[in-house]
mmCIF file of C-alpha atoms in Angstrom:
data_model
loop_
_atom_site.group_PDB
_atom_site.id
_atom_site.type_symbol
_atom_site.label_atom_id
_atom_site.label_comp_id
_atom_site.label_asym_id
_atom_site.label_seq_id
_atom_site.Cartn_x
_atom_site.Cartn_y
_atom_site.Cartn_z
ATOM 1 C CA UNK A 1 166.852 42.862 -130.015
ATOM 2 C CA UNK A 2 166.581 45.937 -132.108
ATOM 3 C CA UNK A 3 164.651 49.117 -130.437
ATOM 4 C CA UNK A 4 163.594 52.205 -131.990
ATOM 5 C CA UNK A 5 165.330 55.451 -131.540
ATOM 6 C CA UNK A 6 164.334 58.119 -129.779
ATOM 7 C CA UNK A 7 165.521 61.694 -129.798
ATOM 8 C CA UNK A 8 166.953 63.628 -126.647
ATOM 9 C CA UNK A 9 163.721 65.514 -126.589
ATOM 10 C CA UNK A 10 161.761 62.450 -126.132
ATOM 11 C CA UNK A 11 164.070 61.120 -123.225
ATOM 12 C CA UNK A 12 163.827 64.676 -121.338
ATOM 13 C CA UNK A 13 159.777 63.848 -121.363
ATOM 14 C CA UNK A 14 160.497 61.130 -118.915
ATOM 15 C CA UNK A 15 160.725 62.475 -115.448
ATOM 16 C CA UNK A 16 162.830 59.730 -113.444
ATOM 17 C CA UNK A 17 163.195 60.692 -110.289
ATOM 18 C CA UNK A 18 164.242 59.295 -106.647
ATOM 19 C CA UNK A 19 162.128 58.779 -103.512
ATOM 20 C CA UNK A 20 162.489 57.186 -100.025
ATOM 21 C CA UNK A 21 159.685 54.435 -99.530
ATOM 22 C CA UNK A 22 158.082 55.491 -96.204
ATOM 23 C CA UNK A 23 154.922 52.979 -95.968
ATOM 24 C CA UNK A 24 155.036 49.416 -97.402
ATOM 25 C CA UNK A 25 151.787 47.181 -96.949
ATOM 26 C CA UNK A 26 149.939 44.149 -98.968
ATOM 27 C CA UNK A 27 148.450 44.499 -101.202
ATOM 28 C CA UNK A 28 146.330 41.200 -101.512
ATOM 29 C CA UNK A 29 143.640 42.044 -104.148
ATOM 30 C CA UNK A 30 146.573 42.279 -106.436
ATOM 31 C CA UNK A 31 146.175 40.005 -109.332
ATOM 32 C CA UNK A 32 150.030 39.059 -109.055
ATOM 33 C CA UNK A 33 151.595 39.814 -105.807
ATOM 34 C CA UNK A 34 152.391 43.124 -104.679
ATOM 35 C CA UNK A 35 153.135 45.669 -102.443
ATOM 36 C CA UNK A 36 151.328 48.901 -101.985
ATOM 37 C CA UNK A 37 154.592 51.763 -101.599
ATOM 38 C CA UNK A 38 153.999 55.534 -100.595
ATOM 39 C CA UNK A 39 157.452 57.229 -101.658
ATOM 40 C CA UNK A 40 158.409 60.779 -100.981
ATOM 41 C CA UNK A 41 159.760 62.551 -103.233
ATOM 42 C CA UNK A 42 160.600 65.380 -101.976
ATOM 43 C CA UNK A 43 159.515 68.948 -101.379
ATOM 44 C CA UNK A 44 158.520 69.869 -104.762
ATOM 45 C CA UNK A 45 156.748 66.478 -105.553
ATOM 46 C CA UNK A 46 155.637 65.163 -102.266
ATOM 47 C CA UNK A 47 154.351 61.706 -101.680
ATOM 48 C CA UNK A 48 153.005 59.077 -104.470
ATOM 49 C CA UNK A 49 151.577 56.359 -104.009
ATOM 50 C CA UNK A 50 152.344 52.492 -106.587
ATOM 51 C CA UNK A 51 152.211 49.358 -106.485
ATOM 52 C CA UNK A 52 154.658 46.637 -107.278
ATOM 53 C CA UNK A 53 155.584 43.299 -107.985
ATOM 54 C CA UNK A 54 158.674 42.654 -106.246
ATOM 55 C CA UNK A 55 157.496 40.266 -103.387
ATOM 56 C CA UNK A 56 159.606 37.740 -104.797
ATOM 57 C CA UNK A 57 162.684 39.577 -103.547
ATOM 58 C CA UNK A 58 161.880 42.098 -100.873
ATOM 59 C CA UNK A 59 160.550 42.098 -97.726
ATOM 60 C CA UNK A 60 158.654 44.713 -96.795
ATOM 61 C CA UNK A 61 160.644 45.990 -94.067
ATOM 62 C CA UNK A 62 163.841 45.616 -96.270
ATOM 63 C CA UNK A 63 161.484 48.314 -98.512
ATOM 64 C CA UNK A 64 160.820 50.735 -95.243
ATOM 65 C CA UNK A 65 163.922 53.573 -96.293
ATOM 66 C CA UNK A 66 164.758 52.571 -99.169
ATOM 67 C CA UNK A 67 166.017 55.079 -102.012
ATOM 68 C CA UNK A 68 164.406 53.928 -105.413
ATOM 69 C CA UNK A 69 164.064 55.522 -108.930
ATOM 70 C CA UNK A 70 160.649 56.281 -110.044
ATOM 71 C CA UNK A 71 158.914 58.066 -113.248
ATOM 72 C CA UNK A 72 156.528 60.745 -111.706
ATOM 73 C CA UNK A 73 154.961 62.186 -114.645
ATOM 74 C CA UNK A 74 152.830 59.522 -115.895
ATOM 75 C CA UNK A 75 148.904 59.703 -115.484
ATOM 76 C CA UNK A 76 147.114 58.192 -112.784
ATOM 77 C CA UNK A 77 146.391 54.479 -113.410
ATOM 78 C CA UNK A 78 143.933 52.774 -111.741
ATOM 79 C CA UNK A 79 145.465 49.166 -110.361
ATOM 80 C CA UNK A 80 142.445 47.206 -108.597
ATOM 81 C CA UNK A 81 141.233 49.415 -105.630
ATOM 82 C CA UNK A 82 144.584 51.248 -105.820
ATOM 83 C CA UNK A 83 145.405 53.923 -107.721
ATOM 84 C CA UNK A 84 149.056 54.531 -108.945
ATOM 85 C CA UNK A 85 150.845 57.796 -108.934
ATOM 86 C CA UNK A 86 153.890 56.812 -110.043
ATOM 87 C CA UNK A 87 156.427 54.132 -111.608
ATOM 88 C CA UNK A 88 158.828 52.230 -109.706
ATOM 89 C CA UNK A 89 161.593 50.997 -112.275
ATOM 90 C CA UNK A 90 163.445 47.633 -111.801
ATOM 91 C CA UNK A 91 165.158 45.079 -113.828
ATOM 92 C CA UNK A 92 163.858 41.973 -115.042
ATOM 93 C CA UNK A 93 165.839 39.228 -113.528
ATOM 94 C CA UNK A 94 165.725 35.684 -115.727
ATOM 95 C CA UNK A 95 163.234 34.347 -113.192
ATOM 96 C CA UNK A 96 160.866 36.943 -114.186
ATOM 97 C CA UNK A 97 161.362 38.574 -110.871
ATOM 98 C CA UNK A 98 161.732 42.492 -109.950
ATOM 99 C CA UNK A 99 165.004 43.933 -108.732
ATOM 100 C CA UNK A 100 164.479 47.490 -107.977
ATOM 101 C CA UNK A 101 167.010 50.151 -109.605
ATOM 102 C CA UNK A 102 168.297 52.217 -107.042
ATOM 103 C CA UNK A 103 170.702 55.104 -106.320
ATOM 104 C CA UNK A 104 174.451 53.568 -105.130
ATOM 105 C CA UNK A 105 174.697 56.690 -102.785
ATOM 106 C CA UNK A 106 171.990 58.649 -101.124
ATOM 107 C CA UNK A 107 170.615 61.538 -103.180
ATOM 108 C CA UNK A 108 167.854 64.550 -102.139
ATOM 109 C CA UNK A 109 164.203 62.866 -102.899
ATOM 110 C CA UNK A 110 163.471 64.554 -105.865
ATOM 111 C CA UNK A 111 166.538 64.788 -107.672
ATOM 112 C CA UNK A 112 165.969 63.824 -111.348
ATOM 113 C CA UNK A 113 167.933 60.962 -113.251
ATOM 114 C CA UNK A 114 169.569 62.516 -116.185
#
């Protein structure tokens, strides 16, 4: 699979940053299952609100704590009755499941990817 190129500039746009997940519910008017998430991240950012499909592989209190990468600096999107502040990232698994991409050490909520 052959993607398009973008320039440095472009990537620098993209503001991926991490949060700690502090409330995980339901989210059963969901068209696919899903999880409402508020993540913090941090002082300068404060909390966001999603939504995600990963109910395949997390429980929700597995979720409660847990470090995760989002992008913050996309517009609001409205998601059924919720609307969604940010972008949790993940990998597709073959199964067409969600595995979350996460930090491998604990950062400051906030801190950017780069």
């Amino acid at each position: 699979m052959r993607q398009e190129l973008i320039s440095w500039d472009d990537f620098e746009q993209v503001e991926l940053r991490v949060g700690t997940i502090v409330e995980v519910h339901d989210f059963p008017e969901a068209r696919k299952p899903a999880y409402r998430l508020t993540i913090d991240f941090g002082e300068a950012i404060g909390l966001k609100k999603s939504s995600a499909q990963i109910t395949t592989r997390y429980e929700k209190e597995q979720l409660l704590g847990k470090q995760v990468i989002g992008v913050v600096n996309f517009p609001v999107k409205q998601i059924g009755p919720v609307q969604s502040e940010c972008l949790v990232t993940g990998f597709y698994h073959p199964d067409g499941s969600v595995i979350l991409a996460v930090p491998d050490q604990a950062v400051p909520n906030g801190s950017k990817l780069g």
